[in-house]
PDB file of C-alpha atoms in Angstrom:
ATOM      1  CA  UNK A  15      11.373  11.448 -38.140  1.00  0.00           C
ATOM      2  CA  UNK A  16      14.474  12.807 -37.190  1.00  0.00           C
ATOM      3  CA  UNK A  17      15.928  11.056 -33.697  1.00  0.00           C
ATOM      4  CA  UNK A  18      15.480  12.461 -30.347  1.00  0.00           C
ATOM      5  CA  UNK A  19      17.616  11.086 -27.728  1.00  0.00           C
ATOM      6  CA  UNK A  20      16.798  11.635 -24.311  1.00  0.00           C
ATOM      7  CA  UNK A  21      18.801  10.940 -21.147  1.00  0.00           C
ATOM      8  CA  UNK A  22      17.522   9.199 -18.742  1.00  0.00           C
ATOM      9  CA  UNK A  23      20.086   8.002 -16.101  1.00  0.00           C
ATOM     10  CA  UNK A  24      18.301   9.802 -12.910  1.00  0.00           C
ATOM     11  CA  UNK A  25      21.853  10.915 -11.253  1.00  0.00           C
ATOM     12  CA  UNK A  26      22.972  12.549 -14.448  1.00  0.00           C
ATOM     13  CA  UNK A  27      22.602  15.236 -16.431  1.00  0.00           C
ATOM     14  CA  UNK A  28      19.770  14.890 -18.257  1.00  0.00           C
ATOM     15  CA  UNK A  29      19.544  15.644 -22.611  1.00  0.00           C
ATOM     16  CA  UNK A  30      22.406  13.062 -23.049  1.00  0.00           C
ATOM     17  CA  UNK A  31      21.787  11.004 -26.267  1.00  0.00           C
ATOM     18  CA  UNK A  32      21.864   7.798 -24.462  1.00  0.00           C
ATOM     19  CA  UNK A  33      19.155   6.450 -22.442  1.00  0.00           C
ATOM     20  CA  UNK A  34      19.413   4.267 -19.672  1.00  0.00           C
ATOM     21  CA  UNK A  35      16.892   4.482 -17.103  1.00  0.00           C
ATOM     22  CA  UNK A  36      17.576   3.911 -13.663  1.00  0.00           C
ATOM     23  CA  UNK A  37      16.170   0.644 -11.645  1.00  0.00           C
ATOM     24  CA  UNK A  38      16.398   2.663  -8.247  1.00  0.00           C
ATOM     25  CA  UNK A  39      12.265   2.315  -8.152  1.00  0.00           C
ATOM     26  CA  UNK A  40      12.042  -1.795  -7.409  1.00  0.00           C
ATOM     27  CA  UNK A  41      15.290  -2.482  -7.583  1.00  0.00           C
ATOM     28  CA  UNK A  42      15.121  -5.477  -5.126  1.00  0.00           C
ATOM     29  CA  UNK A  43      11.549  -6.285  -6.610  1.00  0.00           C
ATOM     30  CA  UNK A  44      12.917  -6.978 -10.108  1.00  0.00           C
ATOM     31  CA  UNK A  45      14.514 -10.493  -9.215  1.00  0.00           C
ATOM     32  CA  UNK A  46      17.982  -9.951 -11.270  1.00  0.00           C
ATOM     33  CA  UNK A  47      19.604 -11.207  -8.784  1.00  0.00           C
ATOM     34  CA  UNK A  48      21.886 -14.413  -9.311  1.00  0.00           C
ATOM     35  CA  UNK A  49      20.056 -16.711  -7.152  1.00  0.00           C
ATOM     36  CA  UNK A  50      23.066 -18.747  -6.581  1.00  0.00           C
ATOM     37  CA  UNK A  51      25.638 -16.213  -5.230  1.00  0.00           C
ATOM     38  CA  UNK A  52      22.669 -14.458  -2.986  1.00  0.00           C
ATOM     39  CA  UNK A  53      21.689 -17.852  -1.453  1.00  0.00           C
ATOM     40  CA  UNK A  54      25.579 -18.168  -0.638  1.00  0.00           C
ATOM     41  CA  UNK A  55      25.995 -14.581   1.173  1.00  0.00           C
ATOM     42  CA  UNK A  56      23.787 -14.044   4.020  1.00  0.00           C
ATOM     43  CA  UNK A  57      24.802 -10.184   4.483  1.00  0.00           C
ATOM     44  CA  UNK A  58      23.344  -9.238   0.857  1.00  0.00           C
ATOM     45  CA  UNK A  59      20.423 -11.887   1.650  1.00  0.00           C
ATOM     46  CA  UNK A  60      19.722  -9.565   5.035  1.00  0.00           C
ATOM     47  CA  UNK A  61      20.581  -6.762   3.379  1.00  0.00           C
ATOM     48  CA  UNK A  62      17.396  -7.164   0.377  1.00  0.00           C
ATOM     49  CA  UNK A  63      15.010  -7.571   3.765  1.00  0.00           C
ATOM     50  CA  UNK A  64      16.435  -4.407   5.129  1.00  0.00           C
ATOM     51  CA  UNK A  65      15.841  -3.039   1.944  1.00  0.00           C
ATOM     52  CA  UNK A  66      12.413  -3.729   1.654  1.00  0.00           C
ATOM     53  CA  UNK A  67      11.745  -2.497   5.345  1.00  0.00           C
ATOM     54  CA  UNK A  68      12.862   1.008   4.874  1.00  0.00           C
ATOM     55  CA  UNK A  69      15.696  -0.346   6.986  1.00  0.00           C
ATOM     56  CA  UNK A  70      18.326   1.596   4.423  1.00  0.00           C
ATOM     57  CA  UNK A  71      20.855   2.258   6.566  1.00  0.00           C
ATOM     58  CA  UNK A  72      21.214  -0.918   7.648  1.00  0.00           C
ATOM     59  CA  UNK A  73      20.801  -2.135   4.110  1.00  0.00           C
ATOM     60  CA  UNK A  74      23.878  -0.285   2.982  1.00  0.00           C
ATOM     61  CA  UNK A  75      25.992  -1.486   5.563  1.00  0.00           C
ATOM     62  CA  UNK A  76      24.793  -5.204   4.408  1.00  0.00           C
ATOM     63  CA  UNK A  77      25.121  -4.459   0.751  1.00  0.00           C
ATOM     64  CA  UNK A  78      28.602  -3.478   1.371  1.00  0.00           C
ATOM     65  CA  UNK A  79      29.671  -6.436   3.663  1.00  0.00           C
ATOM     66  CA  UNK A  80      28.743  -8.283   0.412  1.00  0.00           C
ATOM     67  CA  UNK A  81      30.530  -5.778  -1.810  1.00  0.00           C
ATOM     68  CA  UNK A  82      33.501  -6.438  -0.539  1.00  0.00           C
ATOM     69  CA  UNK A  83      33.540 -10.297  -0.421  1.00  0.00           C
ATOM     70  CA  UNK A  84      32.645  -9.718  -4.472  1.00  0.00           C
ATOM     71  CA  UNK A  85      28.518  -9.729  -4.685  1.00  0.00           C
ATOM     72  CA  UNK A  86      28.760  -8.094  -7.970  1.00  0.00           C
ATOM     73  CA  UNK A  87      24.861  -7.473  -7.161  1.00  0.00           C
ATOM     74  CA  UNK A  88      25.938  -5.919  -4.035  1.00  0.00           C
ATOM     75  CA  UNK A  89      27.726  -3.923  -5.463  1.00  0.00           C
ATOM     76  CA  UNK A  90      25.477  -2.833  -8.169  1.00  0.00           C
ATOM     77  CA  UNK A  91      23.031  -1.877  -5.331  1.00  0.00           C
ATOM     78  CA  UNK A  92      25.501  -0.589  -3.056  1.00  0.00           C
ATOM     79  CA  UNK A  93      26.707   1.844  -6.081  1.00  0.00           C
ATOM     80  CA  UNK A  94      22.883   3.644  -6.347  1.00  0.00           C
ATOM     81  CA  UNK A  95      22.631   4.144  -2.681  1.00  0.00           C
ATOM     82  CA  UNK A  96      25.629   6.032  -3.058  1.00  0.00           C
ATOM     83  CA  UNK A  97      24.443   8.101  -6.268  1.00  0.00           C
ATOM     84  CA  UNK A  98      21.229   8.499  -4.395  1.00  0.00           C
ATOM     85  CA  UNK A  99      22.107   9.384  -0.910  1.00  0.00           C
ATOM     86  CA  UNK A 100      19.735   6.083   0.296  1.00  0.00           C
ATOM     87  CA  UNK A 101      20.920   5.155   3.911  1.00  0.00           C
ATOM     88  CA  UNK A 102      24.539   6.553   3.173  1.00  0.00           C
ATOM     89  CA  UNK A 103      26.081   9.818   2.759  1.00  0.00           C
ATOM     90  CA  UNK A 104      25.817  10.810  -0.963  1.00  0.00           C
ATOM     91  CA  UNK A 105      29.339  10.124  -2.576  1.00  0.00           C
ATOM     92  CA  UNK A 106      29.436  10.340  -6.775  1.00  0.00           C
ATOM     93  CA  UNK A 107      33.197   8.605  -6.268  1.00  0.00           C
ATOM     94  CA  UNK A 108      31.983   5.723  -3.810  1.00  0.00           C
ATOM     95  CA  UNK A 109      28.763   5.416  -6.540  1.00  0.00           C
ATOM     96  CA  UNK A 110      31.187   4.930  -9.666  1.00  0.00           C
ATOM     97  CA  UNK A 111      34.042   2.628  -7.430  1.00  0.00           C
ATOM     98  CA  UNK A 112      31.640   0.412  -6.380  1.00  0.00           C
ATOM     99  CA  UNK A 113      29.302   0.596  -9.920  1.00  0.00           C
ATOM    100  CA  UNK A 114      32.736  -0.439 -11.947  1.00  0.00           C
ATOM    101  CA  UNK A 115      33.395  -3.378 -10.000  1.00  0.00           C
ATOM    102  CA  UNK A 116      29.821  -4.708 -10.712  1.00  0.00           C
ATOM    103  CA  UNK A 117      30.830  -4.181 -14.061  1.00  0.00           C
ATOM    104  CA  UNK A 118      33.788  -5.823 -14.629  1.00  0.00           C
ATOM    105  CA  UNK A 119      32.265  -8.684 -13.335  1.00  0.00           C
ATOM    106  CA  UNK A 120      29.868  -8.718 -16.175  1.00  0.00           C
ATOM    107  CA  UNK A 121      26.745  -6.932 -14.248  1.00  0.00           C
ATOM    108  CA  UNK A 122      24.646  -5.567 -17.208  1.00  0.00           C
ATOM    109  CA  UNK A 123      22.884  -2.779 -15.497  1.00  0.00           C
ATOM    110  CA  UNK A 124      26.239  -1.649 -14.286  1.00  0.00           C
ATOM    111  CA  UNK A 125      28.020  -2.028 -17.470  1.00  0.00           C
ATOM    112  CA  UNK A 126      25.408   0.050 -18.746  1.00  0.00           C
ATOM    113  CA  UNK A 127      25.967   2.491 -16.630  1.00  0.00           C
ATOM    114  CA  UNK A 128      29.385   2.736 -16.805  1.00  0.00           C
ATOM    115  CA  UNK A 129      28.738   3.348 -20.815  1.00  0.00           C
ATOM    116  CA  UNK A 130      26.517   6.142 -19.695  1.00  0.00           C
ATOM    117  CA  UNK A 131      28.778   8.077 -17.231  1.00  0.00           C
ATOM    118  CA  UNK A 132      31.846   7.559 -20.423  1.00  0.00           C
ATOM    119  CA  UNK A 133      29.143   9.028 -22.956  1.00  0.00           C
ATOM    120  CA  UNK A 134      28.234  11.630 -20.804  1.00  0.00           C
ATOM    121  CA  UNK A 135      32.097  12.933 -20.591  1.00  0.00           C
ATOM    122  CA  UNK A 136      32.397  12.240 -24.467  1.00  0.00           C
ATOM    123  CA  UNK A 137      34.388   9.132 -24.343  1.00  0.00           C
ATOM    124  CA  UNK A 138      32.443   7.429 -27.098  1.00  0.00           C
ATOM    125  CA  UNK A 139      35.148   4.374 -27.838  1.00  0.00           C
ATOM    126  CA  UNK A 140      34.619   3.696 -23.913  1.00  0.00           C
ATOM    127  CA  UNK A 141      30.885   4.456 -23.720  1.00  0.00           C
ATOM    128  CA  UNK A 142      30.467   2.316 -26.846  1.00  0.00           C
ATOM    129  CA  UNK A 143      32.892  -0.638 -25.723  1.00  0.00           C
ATOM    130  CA  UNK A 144      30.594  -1.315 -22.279  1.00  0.00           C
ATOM    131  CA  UNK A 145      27.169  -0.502 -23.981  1.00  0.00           C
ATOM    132  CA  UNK A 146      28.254  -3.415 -25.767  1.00  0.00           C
ATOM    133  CA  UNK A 147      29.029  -5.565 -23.064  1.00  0.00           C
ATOM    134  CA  UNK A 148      25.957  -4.854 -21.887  1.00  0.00           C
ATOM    135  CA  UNK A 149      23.352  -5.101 -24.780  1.00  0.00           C
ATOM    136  CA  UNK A 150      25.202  -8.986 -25.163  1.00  0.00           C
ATOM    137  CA  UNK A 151      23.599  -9.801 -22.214  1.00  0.00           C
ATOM    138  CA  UNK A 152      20.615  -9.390 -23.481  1.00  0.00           C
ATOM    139  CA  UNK A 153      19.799  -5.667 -21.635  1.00  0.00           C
ATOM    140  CA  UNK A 154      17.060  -4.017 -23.592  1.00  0.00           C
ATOM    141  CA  UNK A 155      18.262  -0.417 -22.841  1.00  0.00           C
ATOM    142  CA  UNK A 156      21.922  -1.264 -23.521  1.00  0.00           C
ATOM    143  CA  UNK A 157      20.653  -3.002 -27.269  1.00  0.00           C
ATOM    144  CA  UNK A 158      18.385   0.418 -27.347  1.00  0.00           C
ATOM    145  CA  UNK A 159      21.494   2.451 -27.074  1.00  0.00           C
ATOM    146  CA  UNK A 160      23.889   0.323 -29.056  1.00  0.00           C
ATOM    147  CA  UNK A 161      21.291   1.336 -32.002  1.00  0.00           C
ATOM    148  CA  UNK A 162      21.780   4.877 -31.030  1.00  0.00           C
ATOM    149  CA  UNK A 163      25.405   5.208 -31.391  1.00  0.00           C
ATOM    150  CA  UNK A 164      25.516   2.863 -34.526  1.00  0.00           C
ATOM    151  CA  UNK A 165      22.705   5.162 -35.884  1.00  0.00           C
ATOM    152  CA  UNK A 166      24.751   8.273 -34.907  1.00  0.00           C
ATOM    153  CA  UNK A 167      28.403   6.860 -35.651  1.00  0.00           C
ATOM    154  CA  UNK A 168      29.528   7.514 -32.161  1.00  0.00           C
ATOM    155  CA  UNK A 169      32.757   5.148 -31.042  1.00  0.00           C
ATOM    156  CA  UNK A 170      32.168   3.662 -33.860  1.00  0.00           C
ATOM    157  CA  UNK A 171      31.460   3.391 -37.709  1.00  0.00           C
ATOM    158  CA  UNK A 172      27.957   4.797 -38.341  1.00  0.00           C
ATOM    159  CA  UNK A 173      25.730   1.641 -39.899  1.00  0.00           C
ATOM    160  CA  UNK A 174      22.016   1.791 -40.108  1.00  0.00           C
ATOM    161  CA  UNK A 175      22.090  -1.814 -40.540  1.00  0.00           C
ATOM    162  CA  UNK A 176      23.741  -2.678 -37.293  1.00  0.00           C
ATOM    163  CA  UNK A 177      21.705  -0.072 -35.567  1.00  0.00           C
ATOM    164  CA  UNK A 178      18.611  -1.808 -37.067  1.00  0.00           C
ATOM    165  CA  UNK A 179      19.829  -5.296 -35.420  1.00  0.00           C
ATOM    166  CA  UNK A 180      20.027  -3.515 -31.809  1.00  0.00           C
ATOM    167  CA  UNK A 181      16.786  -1.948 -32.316  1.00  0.00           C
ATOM    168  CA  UNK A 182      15.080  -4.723 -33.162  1.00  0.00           C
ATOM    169  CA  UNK A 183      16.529  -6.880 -30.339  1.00  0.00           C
ATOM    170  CA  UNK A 184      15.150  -4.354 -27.982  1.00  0.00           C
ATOM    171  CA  UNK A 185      12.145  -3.639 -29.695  1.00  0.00           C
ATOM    172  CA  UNK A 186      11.445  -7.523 -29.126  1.00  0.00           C
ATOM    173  CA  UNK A 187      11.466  -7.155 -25.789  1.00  0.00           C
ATOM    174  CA  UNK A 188       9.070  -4.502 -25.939  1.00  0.00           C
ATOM    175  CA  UNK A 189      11.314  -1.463 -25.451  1.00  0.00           C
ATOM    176  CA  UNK A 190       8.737   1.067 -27.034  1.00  0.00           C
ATOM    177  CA  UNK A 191      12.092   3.677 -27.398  1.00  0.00           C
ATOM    178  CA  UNK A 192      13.616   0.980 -29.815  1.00  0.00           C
ATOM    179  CA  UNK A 193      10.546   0.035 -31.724  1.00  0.00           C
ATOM    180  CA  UNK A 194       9.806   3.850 -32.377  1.00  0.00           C
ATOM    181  CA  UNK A 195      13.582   3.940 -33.918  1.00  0.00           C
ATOM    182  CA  UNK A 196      12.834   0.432 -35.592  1.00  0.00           C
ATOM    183  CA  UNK A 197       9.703   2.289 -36.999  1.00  0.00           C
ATOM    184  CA  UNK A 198      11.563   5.460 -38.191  1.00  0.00           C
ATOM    185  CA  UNK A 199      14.140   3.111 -39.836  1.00  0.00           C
ATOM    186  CA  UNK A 200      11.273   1.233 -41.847  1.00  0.00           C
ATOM    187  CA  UNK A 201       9.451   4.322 -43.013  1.00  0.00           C
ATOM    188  CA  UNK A 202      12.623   6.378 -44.596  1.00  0.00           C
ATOM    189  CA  UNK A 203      14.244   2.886 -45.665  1.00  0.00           C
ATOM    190  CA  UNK A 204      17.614   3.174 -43.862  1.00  0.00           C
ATOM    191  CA  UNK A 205      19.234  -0.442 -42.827  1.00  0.00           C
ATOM    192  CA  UNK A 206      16.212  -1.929 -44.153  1.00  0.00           C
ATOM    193  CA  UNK A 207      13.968  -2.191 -47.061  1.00  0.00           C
ATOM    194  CA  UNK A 208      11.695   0.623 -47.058  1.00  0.00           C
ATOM    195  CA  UNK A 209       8.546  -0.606 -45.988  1.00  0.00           C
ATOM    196  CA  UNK A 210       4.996   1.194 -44.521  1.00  0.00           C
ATOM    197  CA  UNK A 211       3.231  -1.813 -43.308  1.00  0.00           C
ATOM    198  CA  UNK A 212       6.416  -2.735 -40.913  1.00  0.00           C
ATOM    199  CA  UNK A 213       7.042   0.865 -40.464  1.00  0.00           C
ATOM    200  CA  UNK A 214       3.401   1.182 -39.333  1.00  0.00           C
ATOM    201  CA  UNK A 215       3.041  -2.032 -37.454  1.00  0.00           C
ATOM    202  CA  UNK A 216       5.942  -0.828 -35.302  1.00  0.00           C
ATOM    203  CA  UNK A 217       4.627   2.176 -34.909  1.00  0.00           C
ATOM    204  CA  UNK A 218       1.196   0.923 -33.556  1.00  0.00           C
ATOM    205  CA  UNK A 219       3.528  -1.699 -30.900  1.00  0.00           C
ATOM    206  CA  UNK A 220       5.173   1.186 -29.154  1.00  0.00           C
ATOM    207  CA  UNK A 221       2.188   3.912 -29.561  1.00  0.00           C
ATOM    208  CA  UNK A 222       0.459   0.729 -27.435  1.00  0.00           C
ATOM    209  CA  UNK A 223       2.890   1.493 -24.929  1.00  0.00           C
ATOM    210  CA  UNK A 224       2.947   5.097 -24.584  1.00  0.00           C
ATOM    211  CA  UNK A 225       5.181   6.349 -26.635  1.00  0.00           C
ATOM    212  CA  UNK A 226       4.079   9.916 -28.102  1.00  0.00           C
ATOM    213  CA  UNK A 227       6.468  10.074 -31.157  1.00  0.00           C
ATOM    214  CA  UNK A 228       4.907   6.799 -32.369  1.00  0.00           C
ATOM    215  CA  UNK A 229       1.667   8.041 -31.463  1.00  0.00           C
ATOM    216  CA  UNK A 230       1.721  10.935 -33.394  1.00  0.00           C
ATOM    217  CA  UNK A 231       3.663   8.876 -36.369  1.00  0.00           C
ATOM    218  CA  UNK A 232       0.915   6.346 -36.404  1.00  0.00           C
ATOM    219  CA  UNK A 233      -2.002   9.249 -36.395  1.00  0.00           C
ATOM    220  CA  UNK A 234      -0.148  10.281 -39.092  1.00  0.00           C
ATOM    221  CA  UNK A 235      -0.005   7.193 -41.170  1.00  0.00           C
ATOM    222  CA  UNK A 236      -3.522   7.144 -40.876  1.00  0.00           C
ATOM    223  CA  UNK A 237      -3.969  10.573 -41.939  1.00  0.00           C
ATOM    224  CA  UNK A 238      -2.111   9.527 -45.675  1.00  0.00           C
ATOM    225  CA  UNK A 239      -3.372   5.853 -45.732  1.00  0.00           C
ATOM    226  CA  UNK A 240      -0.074   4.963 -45.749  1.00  0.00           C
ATOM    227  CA  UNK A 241       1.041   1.115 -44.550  1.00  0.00           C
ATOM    228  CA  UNK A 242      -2.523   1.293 -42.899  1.00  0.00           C
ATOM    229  CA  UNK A 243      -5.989   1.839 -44.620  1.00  0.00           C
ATOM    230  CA  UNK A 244      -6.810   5.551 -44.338  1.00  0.00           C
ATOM    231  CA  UNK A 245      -8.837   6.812 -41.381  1.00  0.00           C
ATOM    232  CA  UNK A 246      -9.201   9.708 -40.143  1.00  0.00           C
ATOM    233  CA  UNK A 247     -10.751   8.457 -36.568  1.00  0.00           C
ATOM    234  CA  UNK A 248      -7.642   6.244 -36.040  1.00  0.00           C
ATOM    235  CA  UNK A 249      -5.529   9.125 -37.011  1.00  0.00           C
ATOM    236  CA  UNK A 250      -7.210  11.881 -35.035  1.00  0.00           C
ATOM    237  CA  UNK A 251      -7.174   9.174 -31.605  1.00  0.00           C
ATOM    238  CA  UNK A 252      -3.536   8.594 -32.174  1.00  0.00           C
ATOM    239  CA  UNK A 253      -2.757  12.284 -32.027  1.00  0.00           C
ATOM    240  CA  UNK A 254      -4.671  12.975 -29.482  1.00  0.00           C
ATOM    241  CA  UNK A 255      -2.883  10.483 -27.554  1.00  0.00           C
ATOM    242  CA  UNK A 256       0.340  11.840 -28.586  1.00  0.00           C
ATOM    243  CA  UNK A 257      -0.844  15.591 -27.280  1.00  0.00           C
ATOM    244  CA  UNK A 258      -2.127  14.523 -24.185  1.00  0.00           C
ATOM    245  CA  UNK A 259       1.469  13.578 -23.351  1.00  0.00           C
ATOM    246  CA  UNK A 260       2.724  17.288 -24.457  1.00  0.00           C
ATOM    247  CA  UNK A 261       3.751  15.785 -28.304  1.00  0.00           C
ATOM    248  CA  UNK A 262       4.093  19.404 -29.412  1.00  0.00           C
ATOM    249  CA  UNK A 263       3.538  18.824 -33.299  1.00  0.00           C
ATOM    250  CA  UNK A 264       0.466  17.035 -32.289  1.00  0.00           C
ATOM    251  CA  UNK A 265      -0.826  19.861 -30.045  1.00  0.00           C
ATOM    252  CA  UNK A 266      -0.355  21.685 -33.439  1.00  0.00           C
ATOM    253  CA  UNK A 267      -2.242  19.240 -35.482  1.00  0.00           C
ATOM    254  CA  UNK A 268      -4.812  19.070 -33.135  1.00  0.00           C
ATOM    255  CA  UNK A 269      -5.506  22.956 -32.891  1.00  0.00           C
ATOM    256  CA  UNK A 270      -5.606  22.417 -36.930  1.00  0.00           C
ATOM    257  CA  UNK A 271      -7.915  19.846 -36.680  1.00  0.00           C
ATOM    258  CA  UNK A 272      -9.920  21.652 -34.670  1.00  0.00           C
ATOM    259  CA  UNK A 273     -11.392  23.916 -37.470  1.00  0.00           C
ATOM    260  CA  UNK A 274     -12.603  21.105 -39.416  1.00  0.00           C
ATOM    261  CA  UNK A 275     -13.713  18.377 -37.407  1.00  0.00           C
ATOM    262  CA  UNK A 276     -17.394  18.140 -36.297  1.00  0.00           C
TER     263      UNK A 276
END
């Protein structure tokens, strides 16, 4: 139950040990937007309908308008059509000038960001210091992350306790990442008490939501009766579910399993 980290940041490199996931899919759709500050700036207000029409270039050129009078959403939007190439020239400088902005005006997503491109050059202190920013507003990916480094001691002192407090503030949001880590920290007793039932009931939250390392720890639990009742149907669907997704020790287990079951 060793962890994995995975990077998921779509315009870097990926196998980073922080995870934040870009909002590039639906990023108008999600409503983060400060209501206030969009109803007071027409050009990012025409810019979101642009958006949703395809309209991109045009949506760029509005996004910026409202970049530069301070949108810090603007900004934040403007900074992905950069990193993506959407309705603009692709430009990795523009994407990070306009994506620090948003941050230092306290946009989570960018702060998180920000944290990612610093981890992914090694600066932990920095990457730590913004992930932090972040995960106190309440970002779910940035409290995910904040768990990681605690867990890892990177930019700053390693504590399983403190990286069971992020964890469990994302896994309440139902970050499946975080309540697989939560999970993990239950089951070998590290910044908690050692516990099956919790370890397990975590487990089965994020396995509900896809995640194949839970899925495969759950099938498992079932497998040894331990935290759960033992049974061998429960464990043999939960690592199925975890192979189906390419979980290769459960691929393993299943081609085991295959010799005995009926």
């Amino acid at each position: 139950m060793d962890d994995k980290f995975k990077g998921g940041l779509q315009h870097l490199p990926s196998g980073s040990a922080l995870s934040v996931r870009s909002t590039r899919s639906g990023i108008i759709a999600r409503g983060r937007r400060d209501a206030a500050n969009a109803a007071s700036n027409p050009h990012y207000r025409q810019a979101v309908i642009d958006y949703n029409a395809g309209r991109l270039s045009e949506a760029a050129s509005g996004f910026k308008l409202a970049a530069e009078q301070g949108h810090a959403e603007a900004q934040y939007l403007l900074s992905t059509m950069y990193d993506a190439g959407e309705g603009v020239v692709q430009d990795s400088a523009e994407a990070m000038a306009w994506e620090r902005r948003a941050a230092e005006q306290g946009h989570a997503y960018a702060q998180a960001n920000v944290s990612f491109r610093y981890y992914a050059a090694e600066d932990f202190a920095e990457a730590f210091a913004w992930c932090q920013r972040a995960a106190y507003s309440q970002l779910a990916w940035a409290q995910y992350n904040l768990g990681l480094m605690y867990r890892k001691g990177e930019g700053v002192a390693q504590s399983d306790v403190e990286a069971a407090h992020w964890y469990r503030l994302a896994a309440t949001q139902r970050f499946a990442e975080a309540q697989q880590k939560l999970a993990d920290l239950y089951y070998t007793g590290r910044g908690v008490p050692l516990s099956y039932p919790q370890a397990a009931a975590w487990y089965r939250k994020a396995a509900e939501l896809g995640n194949a390392e839970a899925q495969f720890q759950l099938g498992h639990l079932y497998g040894i009766g331990q935290g759960v009742e033992h049974d061998y149907t429960e464990s043999r669907h939960w690592i199925r579910q975890a192979a189906l997704q390419g979980h290769e020790q459960a691929v393993l287990e299943l081609k085991r399993r295959e010799y005995r079951d009926p």
